[in-house]
Every structure is written in C-alpha cells, then in structure tokens.
XYZ file of C-alpha atoms in Angstrom:
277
model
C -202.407 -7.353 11.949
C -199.299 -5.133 11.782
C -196.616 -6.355 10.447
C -194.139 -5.675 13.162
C -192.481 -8.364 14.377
C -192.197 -11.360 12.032
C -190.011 -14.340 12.894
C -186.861 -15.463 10.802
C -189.284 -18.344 10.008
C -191.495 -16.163 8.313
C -188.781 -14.417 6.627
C -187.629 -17.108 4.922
C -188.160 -17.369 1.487
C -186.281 -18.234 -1.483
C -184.948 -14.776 -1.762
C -182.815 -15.824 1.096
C -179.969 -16.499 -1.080
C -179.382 -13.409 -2.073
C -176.876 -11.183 -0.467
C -178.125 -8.540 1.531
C -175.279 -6.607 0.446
C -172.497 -7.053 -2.180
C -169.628 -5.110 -2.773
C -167.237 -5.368 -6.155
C -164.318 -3.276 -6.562
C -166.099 -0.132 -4.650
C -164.134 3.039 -4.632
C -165.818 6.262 -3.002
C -164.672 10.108 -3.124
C -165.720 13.426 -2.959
C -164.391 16.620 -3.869
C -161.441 14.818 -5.777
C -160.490 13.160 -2.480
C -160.455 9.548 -2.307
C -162.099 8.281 1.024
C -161.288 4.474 -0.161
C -160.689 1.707 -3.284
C -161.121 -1.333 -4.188
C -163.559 -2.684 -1.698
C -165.464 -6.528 -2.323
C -167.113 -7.746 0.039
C -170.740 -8.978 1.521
C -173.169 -8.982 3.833
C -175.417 -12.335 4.252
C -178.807 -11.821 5.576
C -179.367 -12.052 9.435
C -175.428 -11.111 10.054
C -174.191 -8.663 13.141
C -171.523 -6.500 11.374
C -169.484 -3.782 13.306
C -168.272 -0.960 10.842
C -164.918 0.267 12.708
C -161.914 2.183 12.013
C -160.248 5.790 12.550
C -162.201 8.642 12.698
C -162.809 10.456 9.071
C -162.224 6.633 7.313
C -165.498 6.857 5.696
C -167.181 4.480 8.133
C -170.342 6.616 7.658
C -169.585 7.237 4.182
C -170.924 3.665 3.317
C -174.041 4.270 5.637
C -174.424 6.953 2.674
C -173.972 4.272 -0.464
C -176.316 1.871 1.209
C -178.947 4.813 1.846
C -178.480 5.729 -2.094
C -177.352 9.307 -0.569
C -174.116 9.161 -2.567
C -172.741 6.927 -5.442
C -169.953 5.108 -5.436
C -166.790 6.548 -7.947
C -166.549 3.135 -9.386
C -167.234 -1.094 -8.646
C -170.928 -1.813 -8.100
C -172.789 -1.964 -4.667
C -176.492 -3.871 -4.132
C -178.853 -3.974 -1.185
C -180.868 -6.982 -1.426
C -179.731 -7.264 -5.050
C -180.505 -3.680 -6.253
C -179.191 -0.911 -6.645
C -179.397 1.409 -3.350
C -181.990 3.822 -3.478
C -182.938 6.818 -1.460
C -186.041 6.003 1.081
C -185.527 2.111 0.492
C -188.197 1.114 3.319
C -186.229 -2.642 3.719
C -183.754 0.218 5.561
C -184.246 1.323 8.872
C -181.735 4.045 10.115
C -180.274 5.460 13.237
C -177.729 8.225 12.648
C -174.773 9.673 14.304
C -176.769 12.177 16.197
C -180.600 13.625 17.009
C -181.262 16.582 18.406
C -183.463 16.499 21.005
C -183.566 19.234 23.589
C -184.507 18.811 27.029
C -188.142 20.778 26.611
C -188.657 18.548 24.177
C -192.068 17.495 25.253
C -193.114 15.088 22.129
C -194.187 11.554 23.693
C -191.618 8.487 22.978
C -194.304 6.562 21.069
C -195.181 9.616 19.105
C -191.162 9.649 17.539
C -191.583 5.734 16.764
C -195.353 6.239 14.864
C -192.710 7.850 12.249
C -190.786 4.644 11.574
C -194.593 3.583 10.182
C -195.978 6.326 8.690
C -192.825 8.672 7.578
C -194.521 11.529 7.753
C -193.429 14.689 9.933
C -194.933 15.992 12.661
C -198.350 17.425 11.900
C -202.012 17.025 12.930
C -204.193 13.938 12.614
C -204.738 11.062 15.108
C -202.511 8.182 14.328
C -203.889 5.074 13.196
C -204.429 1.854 15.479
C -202.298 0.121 13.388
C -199.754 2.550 13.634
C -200.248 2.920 17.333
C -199.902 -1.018 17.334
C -196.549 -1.091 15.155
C -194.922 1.246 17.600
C -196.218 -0.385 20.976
C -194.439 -3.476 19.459
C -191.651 -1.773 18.001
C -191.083 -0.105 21.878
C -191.585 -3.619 23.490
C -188.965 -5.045 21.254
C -186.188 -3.297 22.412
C -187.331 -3.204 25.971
C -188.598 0.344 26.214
C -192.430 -0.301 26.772
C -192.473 1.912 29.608
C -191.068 4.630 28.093
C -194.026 5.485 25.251
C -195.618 7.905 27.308
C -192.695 10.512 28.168
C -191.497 12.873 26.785
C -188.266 12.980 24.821
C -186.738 15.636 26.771
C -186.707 13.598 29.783
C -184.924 10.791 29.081
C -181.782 9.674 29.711
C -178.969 9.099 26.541
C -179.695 5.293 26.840
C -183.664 5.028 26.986
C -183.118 8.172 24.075
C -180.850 4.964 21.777
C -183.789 2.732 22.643
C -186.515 5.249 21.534
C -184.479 5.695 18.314
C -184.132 2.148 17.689
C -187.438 1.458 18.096
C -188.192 4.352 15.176
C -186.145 2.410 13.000
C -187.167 -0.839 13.934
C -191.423 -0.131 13.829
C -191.435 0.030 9.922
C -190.309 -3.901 9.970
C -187.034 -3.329 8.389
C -185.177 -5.829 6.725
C -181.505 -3.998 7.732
C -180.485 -1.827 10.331
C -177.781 0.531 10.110
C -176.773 2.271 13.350
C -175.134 4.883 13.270
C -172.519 4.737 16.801
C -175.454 4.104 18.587
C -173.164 3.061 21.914
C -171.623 6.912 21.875
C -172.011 8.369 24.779
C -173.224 5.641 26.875
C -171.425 4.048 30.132
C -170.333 0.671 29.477
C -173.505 -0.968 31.613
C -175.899 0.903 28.776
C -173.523 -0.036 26.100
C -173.885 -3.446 27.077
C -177.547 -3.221 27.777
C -178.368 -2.093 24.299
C -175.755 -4.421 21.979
C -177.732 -7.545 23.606
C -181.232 -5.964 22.356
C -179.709 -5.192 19.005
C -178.265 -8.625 19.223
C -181.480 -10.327 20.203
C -183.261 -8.934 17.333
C -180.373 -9.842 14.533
C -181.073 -13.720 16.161
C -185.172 -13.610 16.529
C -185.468 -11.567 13.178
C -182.695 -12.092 11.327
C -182.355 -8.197 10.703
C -179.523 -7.920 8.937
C -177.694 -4.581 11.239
C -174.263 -2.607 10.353
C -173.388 -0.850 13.535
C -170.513 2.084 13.363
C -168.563 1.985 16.614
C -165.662 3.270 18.340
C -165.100 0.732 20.903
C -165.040 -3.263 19.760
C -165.151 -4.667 22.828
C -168.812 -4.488 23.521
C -169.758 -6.319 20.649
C -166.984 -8.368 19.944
C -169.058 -11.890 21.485
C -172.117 -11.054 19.288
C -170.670 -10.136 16.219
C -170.760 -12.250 12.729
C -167.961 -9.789 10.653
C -166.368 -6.739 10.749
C -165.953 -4.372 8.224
C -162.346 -2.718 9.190
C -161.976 0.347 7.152
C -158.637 2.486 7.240
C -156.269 4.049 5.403
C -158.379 4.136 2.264
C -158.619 0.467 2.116
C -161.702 -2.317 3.275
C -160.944 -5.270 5.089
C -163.728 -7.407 5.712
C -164.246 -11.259 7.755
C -164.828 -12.590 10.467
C -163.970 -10.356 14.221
C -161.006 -13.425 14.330
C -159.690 -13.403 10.960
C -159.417 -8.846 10.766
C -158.787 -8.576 14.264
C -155.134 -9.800 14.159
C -151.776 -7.965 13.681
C -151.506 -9.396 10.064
C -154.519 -8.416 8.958
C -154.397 -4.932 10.302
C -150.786 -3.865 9.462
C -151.314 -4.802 5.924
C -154.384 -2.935 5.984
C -152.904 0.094 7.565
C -149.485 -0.372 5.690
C -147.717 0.305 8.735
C -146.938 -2.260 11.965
C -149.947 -2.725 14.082
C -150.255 -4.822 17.414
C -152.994 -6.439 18.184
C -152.969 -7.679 21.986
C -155.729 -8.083 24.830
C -155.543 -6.763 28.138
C -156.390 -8.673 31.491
C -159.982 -8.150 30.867
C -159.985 -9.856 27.508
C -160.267 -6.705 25.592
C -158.680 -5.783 22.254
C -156.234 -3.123 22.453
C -154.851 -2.193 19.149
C -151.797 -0.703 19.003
C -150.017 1.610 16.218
C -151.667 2.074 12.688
C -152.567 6.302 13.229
C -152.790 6.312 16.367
C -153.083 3.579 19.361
C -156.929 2.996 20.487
C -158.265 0.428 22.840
C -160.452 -1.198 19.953
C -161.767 1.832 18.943
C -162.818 3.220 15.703
C-alpha cells in the first residue's frame, strides 16, 4: 500500500517534538549583499505559515536555505532537526513558476508520477504503485478529473492543483509553495488556500506559502513570517500584522488598517500594498 496519504494520527510519533524548522541568529547574502540578519525563529510541525513581504526581500531566498540550495552567511538553520540538504524527500516543492506551453500534451497524472519516482521524463511504464500514489495525490487536492489531460489545456488554477499534487504524491512531510495564488482570480485563490489548508489539518503537513496578497489566507493561517528591510519578524498573523510590529520592522511608520471588507491594507513601509508581499 502506497504511502500517500497518512493521517496526523499516524504521523505522530515521538519525533513530534522536534521543530520542523529552527532558526538562530540567520543572516543570508550573496555577492557581498546582505538580503537579511539576525533571524530566530520556528516552525512547529502541522503549522500554515505565509512567507510575505516586498518584492526582492528574500522571501524565496529562504525557500533556498530550507532546500540546502544556498547556506546561510551565519546563525544555524534545521529542517526536522538537520541540517538542510539538497533533494531532502520530507520536502515537497512548488516554485515560483513552470513552464508549460499550451502544446504541451504530457497527461496531468504523468507530471505527478514524478513527485514518486523523481525521475525525468523517459520511457518505461510506471509502476502501480506509482500510478496509485498519484491517483491519490490528484484526489487530494481535488483534481481527480484532471489526470487524463493534457497540461497544455488547462487552466492556471487546475495547472496550481496539478503542481501541488506533484509535490504532495511523494508524502511529504513540508510543503513549500512557492506564490502558488499568482495569477489566479480571487474565487481560485480561495479555492486552492482551503485545499492547502485542508491538508495542513488532515496531515499535519507542515506548508510555507510565499504570497503577495494576505488576505486569502489570513483565516487559515498559524504564523507569518514578515520579512523586510533586511530584517525577520515572525508570530502569529495578530501579533506581526499590527502597526507596531511592522514599523519597527520596516524602521519607518507603517499603518496597518482594514477596509470594509475586512481586509488588511498596509500602508507606508516602501511602498503602500493592500496586504501584499
């Protein structure tokens, strides 16, 4: 039986207590530029973080750390108590952007058999466990119907569902996703944070998700990591979200205030955004 699919139940263990990510001190750079310093913070297993702040922050920068694709300047960072590693397969990962071209003719539930096996595309018959691990993987996030077309044909949100369910059919641990809601009209958007939501709660999959706009997720979420101005500020959506929190993080005044819809407008810091990132 594939392993696709277990229950928080029987992810339990006494492993639970450890962090599924911990941050001391982290500082990150390239080419002598520092992206940002001084970071502590952590993750708890089964938590819903949003990753958000202005664009070029380094919001995908610590997609990179976790993925062992870059190493931190200084501090120390773990996933799951190590140190990150490339092709950690406790790691599934959905990044900024896939190119798929609309003559693309490569079946949905072909793309998700690489979540299991990942290999590239080649000859050979798939497996029926690996046939079995993406059917589930597909039903998971709702896309069952959508194994047997082709890429090229769908539409930007059943596309965010196919890639989920790649990342999700290796039975990840964590998901990082990588503005997964880009693009996407606020009914999709919506659609797809309450499958990744469902999963963090049935599975306790631990998921980061990079995002420009807050207010999709901001009912589901368990933290946000706020990152700007070359600093990290970290907590509950409640305790960052405020005008405090984010002026001292930006160093300059920033308003906080909600709008008649009950959504977060933030105001100031580089530029005003409507709880964007």
């Amino acid at each position: 039986m594939s392993s696709v699919g277990r229950s928080s139940v029987e992810r339990s263990s006494s492993t639970e207590v450890t962090a599924a990510i911990g941050a001391e001190h982290l500082e990150v750079g390239y080419r002598r530029k520092l992206v940002w310093q001084n970071a502590s913070f952590e993750v708890r297993r089964g938590e819903f973080v949003a990753v958000i702040g202005p664009n070029g922050a380094g919001k995908t920068t610590l997609f990179r750390l976790l993925l062992g694709l870059w190493r931190p300047s200084r501090g120390a960072l773990t996933v799951f108590g190590e140190a990150p590693r490339k092709g950690n397969r406790r790691i599934g990962y959905v990044p900024q952007r896939h190119t798929i071209d609309a003559d693309t003719h490569v079946a949905a539930e072909a793309l998700v058999r690489l979540g299991v096996s990942g290999t590239h595309w080649g000859p050979g018959l798939p497996t029926r466990a690996q046939r079995a691990a993406a059917e589930q993987a597909l039903a998971a996030v709702g896309a069952s119907e959508l194994a047997s077309r082709s890429l090229g044909g769908l539409s930007g949100g059943e596309l965010q569902r196919v890639f989920l369910a790649e990342a999700l059919a290796g039975d990840p641990e964590m998901l990082l996703l990588d503005e997964p809601l880009s693009n996407l009209d606020p009914r999709r958007s919506r659609e797809l944070v309450e499958v990744v939501h469902d999963l963090v709660r049935t599975r306790r999959v631990t998921t980061l998700l990079v995002a420009h706009d807050i207010n999709p997720l901001i009912k589901c979420l368990d933290k946000v990591i706020y990152i700007a101005n070359g600093n990290v500020a970290t907590g509950s959506p409640g305790t960052v979200l405020t005008s405090e929190s984010l002026t001292e993080l930006y160093g300059v005044p920033v308003e906080v205030l909600h709008d008649s819809r009950g959504n977060i407008v933030i105001v100031g810091g580089e530029n005003p955004h409507e709880g964007t990132a």
